[in-house]
Coordinates of C-alpha atoms in Angstrom, one line a residue:
Chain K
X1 CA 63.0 -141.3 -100.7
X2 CA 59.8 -142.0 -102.9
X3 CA 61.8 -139.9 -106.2
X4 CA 65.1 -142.1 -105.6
X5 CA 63.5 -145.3 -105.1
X6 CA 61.3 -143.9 -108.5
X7 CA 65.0 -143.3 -110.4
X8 CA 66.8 -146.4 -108.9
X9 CA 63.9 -148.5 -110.4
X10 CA 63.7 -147.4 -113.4
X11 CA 67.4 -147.6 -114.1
X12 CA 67.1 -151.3 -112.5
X13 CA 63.9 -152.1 -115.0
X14 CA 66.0 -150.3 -117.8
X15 CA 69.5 -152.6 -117.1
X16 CA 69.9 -155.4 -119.6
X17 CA 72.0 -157.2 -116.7
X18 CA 69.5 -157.1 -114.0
X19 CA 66.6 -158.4 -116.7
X20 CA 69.1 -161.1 -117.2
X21 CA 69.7 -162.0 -114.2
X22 CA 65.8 -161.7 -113.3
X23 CA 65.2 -164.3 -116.3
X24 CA 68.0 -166.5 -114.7
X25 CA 66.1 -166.6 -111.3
X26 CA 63.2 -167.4 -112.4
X27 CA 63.2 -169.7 -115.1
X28 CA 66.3 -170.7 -115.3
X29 CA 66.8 -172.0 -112.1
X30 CA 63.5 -173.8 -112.0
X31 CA 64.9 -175.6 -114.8
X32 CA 68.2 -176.6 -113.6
X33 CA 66.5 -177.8 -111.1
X34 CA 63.9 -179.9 -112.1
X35 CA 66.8 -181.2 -114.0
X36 CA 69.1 -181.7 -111.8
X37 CA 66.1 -183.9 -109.7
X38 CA 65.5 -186.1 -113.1
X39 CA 68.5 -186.8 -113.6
X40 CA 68.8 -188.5 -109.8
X41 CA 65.5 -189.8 -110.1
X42 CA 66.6 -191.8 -113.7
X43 CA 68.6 -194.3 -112.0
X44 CA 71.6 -193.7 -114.1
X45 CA 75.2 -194.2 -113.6
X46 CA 76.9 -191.5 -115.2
X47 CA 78.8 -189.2 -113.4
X48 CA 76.0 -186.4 -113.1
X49 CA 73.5 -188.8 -112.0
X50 CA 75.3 -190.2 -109.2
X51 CA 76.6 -186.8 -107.9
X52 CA 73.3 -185.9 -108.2
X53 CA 72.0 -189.1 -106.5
X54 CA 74.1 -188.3 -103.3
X55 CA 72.6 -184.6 -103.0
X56 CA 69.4 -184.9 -103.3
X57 CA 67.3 -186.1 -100.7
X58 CA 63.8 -187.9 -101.2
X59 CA 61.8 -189.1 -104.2
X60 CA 59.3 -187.0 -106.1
X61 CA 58.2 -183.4 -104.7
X62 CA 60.8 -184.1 -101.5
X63 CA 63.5 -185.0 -104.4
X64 CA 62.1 -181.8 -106.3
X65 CA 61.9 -179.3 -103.3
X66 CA 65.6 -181.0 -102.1
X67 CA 66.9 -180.1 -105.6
X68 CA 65.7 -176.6 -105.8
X69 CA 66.5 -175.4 -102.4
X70 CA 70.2 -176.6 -103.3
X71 CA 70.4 -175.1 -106.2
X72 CA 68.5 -171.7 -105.2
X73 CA 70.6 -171.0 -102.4
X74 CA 73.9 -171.4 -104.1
X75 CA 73.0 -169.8 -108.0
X76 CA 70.5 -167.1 -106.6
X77 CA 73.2 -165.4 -103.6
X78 CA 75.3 -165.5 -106.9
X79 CA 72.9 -163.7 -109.0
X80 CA 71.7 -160.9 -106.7
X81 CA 75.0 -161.1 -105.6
X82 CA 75.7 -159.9 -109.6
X83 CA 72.8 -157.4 -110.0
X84 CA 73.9 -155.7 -106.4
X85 CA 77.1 -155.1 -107.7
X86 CA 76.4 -154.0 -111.0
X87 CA 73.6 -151.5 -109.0
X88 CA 76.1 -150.2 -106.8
X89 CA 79.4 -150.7 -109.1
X90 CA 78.0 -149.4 -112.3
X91 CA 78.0 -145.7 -110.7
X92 CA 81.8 -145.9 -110.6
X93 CA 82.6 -147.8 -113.8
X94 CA 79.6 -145.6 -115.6
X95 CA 81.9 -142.7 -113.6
X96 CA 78.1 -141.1 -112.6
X97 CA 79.1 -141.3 -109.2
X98 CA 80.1 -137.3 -108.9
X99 CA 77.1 -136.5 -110.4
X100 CA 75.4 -137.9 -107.7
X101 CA 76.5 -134.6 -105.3
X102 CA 75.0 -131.5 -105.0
X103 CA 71.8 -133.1 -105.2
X104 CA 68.4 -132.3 -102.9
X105 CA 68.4 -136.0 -102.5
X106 CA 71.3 -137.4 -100.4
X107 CA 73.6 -140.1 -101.4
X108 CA 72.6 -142.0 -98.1
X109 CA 68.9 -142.0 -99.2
X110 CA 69.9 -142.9 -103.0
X111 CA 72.3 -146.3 -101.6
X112 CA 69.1 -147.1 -99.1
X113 CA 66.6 -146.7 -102.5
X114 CA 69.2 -148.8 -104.1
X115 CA 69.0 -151.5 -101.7
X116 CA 64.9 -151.2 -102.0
X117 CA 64.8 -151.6 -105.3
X118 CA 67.0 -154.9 -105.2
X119 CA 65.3 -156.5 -102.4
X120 CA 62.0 -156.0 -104.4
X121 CA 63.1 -157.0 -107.5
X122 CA 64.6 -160.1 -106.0
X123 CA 61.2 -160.7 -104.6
X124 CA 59.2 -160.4 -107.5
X125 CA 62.3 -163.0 -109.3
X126 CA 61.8 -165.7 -106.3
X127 CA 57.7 -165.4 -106.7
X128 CA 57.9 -166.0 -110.0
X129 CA 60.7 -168.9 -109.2
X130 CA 58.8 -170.3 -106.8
X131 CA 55.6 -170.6 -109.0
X132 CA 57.6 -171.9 -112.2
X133 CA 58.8 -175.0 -109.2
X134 CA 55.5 -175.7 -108.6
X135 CA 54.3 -175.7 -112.3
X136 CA 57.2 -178.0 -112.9
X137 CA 55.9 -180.4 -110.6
X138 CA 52.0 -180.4 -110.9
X139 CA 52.5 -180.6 -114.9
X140 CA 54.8 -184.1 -114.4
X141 CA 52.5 -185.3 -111.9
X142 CA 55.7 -185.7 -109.2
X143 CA 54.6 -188.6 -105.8
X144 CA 52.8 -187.3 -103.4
X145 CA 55.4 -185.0 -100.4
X146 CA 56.1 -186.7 -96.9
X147 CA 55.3 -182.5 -96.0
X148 CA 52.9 -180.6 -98.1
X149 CA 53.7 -178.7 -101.5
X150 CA 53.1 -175.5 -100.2
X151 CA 55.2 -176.3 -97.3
X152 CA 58.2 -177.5 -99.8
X153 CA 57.6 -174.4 -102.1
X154 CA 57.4 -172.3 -98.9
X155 CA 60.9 -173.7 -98.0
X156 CA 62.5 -173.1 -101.3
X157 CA 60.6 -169.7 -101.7
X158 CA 62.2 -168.7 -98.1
X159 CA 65.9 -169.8 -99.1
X160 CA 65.6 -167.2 -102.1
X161 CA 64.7 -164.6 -100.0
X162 CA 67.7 -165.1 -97.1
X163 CA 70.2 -165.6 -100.5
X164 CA 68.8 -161.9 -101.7
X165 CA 69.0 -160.6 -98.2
X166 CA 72.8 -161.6 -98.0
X167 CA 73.5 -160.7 -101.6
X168 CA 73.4 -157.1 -100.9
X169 CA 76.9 -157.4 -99.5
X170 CA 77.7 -157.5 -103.2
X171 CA 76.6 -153.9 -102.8
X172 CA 78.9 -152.5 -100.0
X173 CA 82.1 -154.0 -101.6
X174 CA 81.0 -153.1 -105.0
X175 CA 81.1 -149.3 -103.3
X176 CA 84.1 -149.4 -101.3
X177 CA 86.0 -151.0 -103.9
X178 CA 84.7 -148.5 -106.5
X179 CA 83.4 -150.8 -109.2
X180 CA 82.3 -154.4 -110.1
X181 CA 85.1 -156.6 -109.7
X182 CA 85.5 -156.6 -106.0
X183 CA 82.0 -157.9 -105.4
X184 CA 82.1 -160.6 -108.2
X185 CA 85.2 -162.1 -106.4
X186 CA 84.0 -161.7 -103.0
X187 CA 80.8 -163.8 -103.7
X188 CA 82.7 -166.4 -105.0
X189 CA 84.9 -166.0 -101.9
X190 CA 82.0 -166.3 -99.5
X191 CA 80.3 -169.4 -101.4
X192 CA 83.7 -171.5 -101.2
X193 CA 83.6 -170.4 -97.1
X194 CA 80.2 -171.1 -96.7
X195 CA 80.8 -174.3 -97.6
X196 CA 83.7 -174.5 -95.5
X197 CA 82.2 -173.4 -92.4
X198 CA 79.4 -176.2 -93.1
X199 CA 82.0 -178.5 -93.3
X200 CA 83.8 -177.7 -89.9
X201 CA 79.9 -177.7 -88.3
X202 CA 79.5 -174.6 -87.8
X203 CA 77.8 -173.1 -90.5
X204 CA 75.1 -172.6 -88.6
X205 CA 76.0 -169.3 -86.9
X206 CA 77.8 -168.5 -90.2
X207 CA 74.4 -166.4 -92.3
X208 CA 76.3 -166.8 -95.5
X209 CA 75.7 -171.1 -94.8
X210 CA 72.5 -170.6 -93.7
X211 CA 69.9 -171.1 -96.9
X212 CA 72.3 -174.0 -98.3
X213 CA 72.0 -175.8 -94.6
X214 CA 67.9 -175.1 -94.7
X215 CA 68.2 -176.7 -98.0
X216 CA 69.5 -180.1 -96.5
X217 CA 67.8 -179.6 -93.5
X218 CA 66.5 -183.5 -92.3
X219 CA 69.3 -185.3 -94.4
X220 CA 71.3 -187.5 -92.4
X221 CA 74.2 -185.8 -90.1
X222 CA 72.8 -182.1 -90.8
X223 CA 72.0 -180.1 -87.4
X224 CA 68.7 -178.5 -87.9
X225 CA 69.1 -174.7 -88.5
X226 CA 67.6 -172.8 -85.5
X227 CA 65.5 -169.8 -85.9
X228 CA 68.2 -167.1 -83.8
X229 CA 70.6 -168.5 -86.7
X230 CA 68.0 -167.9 -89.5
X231 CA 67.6 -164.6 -88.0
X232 CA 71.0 -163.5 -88.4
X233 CA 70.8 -162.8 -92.0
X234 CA 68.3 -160.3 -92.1
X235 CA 70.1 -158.9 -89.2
X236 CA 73.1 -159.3 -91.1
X237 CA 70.7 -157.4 -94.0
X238 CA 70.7 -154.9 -92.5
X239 CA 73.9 -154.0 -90.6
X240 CA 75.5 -153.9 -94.2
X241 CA 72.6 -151.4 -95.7
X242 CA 73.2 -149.1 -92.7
X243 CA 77.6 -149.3 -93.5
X244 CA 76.8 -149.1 -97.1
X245 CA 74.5 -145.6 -96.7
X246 CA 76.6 -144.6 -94.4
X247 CA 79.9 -145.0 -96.9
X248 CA 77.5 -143.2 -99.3
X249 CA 77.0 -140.3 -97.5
X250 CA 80.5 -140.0 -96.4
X251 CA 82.8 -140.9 -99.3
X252 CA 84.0 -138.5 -101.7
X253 CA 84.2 -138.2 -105.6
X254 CA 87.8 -139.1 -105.8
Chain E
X1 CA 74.3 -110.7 -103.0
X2 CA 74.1 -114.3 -103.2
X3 CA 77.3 -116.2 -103.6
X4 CA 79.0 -119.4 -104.2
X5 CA 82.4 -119.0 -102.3
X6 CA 85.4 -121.2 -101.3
X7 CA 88.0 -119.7 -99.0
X8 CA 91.8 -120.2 -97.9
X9 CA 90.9 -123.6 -100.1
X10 CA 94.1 -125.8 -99.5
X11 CA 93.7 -129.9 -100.3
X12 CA 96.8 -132.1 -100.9
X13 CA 96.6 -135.8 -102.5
X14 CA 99.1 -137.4 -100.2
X15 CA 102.3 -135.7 -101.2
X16 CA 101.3 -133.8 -104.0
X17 CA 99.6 -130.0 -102.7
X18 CA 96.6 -129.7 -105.6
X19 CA 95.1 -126.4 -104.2
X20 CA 97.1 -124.0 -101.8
X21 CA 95.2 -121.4 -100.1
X22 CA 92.7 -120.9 -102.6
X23 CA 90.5 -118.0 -102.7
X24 CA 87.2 -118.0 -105.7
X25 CA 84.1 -116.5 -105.5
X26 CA 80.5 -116.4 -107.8
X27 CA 78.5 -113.8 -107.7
X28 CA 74.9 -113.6 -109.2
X29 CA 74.4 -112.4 -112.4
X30 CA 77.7 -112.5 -113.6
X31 CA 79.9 -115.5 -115.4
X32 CA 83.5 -116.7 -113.8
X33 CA 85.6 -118.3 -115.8
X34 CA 88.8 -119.9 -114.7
X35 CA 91.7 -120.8 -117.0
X36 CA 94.8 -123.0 -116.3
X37 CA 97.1 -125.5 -117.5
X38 CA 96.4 -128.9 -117.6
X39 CA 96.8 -129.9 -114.1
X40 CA 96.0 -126.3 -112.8
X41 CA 93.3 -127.6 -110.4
X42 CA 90.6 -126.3 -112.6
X43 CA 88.5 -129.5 -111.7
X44 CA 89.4 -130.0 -108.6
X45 CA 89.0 -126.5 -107.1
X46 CA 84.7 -126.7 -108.8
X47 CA 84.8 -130.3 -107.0
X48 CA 85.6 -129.2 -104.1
X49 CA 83.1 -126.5 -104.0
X50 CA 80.2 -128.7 -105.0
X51 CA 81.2 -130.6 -101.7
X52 CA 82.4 -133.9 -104.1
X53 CA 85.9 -133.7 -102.6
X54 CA 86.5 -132.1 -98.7
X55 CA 89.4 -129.3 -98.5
X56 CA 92.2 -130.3 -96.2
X57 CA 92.1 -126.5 -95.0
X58 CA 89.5 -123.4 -95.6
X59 CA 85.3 -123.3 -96.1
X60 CA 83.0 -123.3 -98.8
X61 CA 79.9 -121.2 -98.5
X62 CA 76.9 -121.9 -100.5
X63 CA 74.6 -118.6 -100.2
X64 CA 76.6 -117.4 -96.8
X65 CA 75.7 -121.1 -95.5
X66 CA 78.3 -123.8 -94.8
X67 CA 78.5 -126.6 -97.3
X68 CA 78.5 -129.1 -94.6
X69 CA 74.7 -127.8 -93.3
X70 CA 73.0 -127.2 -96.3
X71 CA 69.5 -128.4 -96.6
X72 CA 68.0 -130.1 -99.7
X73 CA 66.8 -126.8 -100.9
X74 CA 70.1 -125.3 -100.8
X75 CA 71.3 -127.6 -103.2
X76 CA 68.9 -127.2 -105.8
X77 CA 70.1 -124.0 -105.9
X78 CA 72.9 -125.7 -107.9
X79 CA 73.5 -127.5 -111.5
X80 CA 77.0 -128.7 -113.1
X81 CA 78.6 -130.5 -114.9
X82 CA 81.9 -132.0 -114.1
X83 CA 84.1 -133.8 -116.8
X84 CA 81.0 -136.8 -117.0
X85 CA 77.6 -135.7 -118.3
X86 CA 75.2 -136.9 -115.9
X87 CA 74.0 -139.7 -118.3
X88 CA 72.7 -143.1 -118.0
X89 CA 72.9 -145.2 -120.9
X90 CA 69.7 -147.5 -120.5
X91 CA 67.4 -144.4 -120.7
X92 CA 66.3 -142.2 -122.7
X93 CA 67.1 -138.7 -122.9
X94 CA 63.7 -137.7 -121.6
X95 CA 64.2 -140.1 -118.7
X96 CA 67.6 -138.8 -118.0
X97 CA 66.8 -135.2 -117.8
X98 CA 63.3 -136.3 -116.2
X99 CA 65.4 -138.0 -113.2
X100 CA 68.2 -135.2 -113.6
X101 CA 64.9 -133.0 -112.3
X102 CA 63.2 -135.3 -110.0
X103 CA 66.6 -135.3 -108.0
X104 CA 67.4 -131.9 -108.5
X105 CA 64.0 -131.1 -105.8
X106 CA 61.6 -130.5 -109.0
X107 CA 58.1 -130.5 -107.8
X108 CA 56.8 -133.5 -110.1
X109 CA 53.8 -131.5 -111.4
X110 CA 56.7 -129.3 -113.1
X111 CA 59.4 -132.1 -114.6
X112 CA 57.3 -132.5 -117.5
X113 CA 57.5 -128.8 -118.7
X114 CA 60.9 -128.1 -117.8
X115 CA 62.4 -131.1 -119.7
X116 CA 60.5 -130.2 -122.6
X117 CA 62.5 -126.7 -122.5
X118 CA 66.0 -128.2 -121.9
X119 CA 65.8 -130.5 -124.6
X120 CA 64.6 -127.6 -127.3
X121 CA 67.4 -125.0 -125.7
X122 CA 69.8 -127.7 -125.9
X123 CA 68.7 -128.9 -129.5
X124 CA 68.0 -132.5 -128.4
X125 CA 65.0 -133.0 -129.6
X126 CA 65.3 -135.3 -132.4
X127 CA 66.6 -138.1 -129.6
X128 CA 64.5 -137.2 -126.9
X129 CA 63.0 -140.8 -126.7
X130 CA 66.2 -142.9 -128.2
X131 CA 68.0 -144.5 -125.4
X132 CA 71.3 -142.3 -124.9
X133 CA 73.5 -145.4 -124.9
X134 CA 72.6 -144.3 -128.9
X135 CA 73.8 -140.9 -129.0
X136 CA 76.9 -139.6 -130.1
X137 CA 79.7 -137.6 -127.7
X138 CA 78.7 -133.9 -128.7
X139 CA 75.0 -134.8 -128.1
X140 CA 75.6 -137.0 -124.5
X141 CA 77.8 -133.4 -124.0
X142 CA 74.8 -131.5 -124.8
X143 CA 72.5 -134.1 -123.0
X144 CA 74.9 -133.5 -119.7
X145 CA 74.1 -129.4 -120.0
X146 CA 70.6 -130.0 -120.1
X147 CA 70.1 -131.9 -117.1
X148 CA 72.6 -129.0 -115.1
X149 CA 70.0 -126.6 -116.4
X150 CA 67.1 -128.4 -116.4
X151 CA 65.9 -126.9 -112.9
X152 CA 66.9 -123.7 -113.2
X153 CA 69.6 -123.2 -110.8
X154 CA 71.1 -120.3 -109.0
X155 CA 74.2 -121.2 -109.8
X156 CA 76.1 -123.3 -112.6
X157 CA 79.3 -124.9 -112.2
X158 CA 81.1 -125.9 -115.8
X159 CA 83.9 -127.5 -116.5
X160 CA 84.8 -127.3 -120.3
X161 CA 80.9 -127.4 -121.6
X162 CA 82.5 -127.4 -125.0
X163 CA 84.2 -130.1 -125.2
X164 CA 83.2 -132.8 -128.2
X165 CA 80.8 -130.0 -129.2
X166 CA 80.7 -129.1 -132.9
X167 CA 80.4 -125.5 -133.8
X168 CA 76.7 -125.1 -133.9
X169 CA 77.0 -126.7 -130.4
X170 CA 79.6 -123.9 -128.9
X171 CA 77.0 -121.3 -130.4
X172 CA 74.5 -122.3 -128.4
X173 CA 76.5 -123.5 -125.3
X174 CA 77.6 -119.7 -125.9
X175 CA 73.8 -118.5 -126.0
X176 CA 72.8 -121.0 -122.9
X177 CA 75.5 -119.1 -120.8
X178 CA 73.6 -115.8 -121.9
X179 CA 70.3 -116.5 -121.1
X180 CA 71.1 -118.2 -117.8
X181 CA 73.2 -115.2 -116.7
X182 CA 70.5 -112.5 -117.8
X183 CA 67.9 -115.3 -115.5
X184 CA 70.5 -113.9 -112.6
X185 CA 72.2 -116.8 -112.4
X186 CA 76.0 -117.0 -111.5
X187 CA 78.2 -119.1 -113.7
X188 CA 81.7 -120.9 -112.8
X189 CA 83.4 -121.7 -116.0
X190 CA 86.1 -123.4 -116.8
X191 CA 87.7 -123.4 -120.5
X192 CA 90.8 -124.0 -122.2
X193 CA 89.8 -121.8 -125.1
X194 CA 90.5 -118.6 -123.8
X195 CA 89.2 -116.6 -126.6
X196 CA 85.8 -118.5 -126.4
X197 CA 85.7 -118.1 -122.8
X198 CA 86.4 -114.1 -123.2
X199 CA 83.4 -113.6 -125.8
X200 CA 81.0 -115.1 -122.9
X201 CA 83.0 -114.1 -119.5
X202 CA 82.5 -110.5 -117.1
X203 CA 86.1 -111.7 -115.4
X204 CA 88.9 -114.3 -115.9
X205 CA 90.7 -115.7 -113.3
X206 CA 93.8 -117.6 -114.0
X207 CA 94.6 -120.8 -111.7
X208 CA 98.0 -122.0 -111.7
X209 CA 100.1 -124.8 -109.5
X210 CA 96.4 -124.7 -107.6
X211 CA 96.7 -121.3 -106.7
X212 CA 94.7 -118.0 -108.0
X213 CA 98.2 -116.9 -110.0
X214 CA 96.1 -113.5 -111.5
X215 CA 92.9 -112.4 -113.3
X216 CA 92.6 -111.3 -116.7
X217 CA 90.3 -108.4 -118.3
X218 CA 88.3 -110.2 -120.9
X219 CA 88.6 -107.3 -123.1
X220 CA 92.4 -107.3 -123.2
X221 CA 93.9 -107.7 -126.5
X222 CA 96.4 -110.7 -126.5
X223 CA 95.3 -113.0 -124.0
X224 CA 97.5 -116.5 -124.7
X225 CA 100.5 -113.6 -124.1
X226 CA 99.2 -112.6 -120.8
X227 CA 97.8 -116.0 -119.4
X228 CA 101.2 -117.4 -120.1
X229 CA 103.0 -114.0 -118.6
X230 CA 100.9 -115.0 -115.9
X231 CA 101.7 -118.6 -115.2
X232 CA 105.3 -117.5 -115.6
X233 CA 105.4 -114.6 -113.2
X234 CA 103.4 -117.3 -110.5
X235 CA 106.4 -120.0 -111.3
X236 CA 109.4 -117.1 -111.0
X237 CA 107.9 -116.0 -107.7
X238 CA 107.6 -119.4 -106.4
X239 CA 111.5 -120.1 -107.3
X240 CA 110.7 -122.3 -110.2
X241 CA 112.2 -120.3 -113.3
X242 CA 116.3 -120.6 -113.7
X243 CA 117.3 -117.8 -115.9

């Protein structure tokens, strides 16, 4: 396991697209963010600003932490959602997938050392997130929270990590389907249903709605998530890295 | 002896039969090549022995031992290369052949040495820490027989290792075959130049309609006129020639 998680993380450190997509999560998002709060927190009438007005919840770090727990559970399932797909994809449309047989390391082990190496990637992206949220606020000198700072940054630092967890579905589609496309339309797929099922009421029990309804958690007419819901998606986590080794180690270099 | 062997090797992709009750075996020390027409099953017949692709019908025995048990030793045994060169384009070449190792079951203490000696024997040295996204198709060619070397394997399974190689390249593609068989490695090779393959080859076995249609000496004189005597003896008997 310890020389596949080794080659899986150098290719992953190597990939312009997973850099990319690391940047995105960390700073860019932050940014949008703080943005997006501003722009409610301005008063203005335009368009954006009273979309904007409607979403977020709270003034100062609540309006902050509201924003980015929004914005973070929607963008970042997207991009993990990307760099699963291009880990897993790229071995078909890079058409290294065969010479992935024959090996003293088993495909099995490689997909699970794939999944590692995402997870922990995504982890050091929503650290860094996380922190760049906090800067953001201390440097503008944002009202003091109805909860505490670290509880808000906790929040939004928690919906990044259940968006990675799910994003590695990206993965198993981006396998069975044999290359990048599926995935990239099946994340779009599962954001419109999320929403959907959120909705209807029940995205609750849905894991896919789960960070977005944590994000609004306490606005008016949202059922609070409960914790057997929240721990779906890692379950969910993990019954997906168990089908995805296990299509691994079974499919064939066709 | 040890062997790489597939037996009674039929596998059909929905209608279409690409190997029927195919018999091949490697024996150490000695190179294999097999010829065909495009569409032979060439490929598919050194797929389905490196366990890529599962035969409808019939075994394939790595060292006596069933494919389908073989421990991670057992398949360091083995290097190929199959159409692809086993080739990342974000790395380097030293990474490549580095990870090529590291997978292969290369102790770690060893990678370091034994990547050195690939990229000399395959004359990549002057890229060796360029990313290969950079190289050119000869040298990601010769990049992909480095890393089926690169652990010294019992066995090597080839498919075309000439092709986008410039002449210096088939010389020493010619001389890597050499040395690896004097090492006592066995060698499946597949070509479509037969009169390369019969400077480097101890026996030529002629695939045709994914069956074994005949062998050819590779001293023989005229060996386009006898591969394509073959093929059409294999079609006549099969009712395919009208006269």
């Amino acid at each position: 396991m310890r020389v596949a998680i080794k080659s899986e993380w150098l290719k992953l450190r190597r990939s312009r697209v997973t850099l990319t997509i690391g940047f995105l999560v960390a700073f860019a998002i932050p940014l949008m963010s703080y943005a997006f709060y501003w722009v409610a927190d301005s008063g203005g009438f335009g368009p954006l600003a009273v979309k904007a007005d409607g979403l977020i919840v709270g003034t100062g770090w609540d309006g902050l932490f509201s924003s980015s727990g929004q914005i973070v559970a929607a963008a970042a399932f997207l991009a993990f959602g990307v760099a699963a797909a291009w880990c897993y994809g790229r071995e078909f449309a890079d058409r290294t997938f065969p010479s992935l047989f024959a090996l003293a390391v088993s495909r099995r082990t490689i997909s699970l050392a794939k999944l590692v190496v995402l997870l922990l990637g995504s982890l050091l992206a929503v650290v860094v997130m996380t922190l760049v949220i906090g800067a953001l606020g201390l440097m503008t000198s944002l009202e003091v929270s109805s909860t505490s700072i670290v509880g808000g940054l906790g929040r939004v630092f928690a919906i990044g990590l259940l968006s990675a967890l799910l994003a590695v579905v990206a993965g198993l589609v981006a396998s069975i389907g044999r290359g990048y496309l599926p995935a990239l339309g099946l994340l779009i797929g599962l954001v419109a249903i999320a929403q959907l099922a959120v909705l209807f009421g029940t995205g609750g029990w849905f894991p896919f709605a789960v960070p977005g309804l944590i994000a609004v958690a306490g606005a008016e007419g949202v059922p609070a998530v409960t914790g057997v819901q929240i721990a779906l998606v890692p379950l969910l986590c993990a019954v997906i890295a168990f089908l995805t080794a296990r299509w691994w180690g079974s499919a064939q270099a066709v | 002896m040890t062997t790489l062997e597939g037996r009674s090797l039929s596998l059909s992709f929905g209608v279409h039969q690409v190997l029927s009750n195919l018999d091949l075996e490697l024996k150490a020390g000695e190179i294999h090549a097999i010829v065909g027409l495009n569409g032979a099953g060439k490929t598919t017949v050194m797929r389905v022995l490196l366990g890529m692709l599962r035969p409808d019908v019939g075994e394939v025995l790595i060292a006596g031992k069933p494919i389908d048990g073989l421990q991670s030793d057992d398949w360091s045994s083995i290097g190929y290369l199959i159409e692809t060169p086993f080739v990342y384009p974000e790395l380097t070449v030293r990474e490549n052949l580095s990870m090529a190792a590291s997978l292969k079951g290369v102790a770690s203490g060893d990678v370091a040495d034994l990547v050195d000696r690939a990229i000399v024997r395959l004359g990549v040295g002057q890229w060796a820490d360029r990313r290969s996204a950079e190289l050119s198709l000869g040298n990601m060619q010769r990049l992909g027989l480095a890393g089926a070397v690169v652990h010294n394997p019992d066995f090597l399974v080839l498919d075309e290792p000439v092709n986008a190689l410039d002449p210096s390249g088939v010389l020493m593609v010619r001389k890597l075959l050499k040395e690896e068989v004097e090492r006592g490695s066995g060698i499946l090779v597949s070509s479509h130049h037969l009169d390369e393959i019969a400077r480097v080859a101890d026996r030529i076995t002629v695939i045709h309609r994914g069956s074994v249609a005949g062998t050819i000496d590779p001293s023989e004189a005229d060996l386009e006129r006898r591969f394509f005597h073959i093929a059409y003896e294999a079609d006549a008997a099969a009712g395919l020639v009208t006269s």
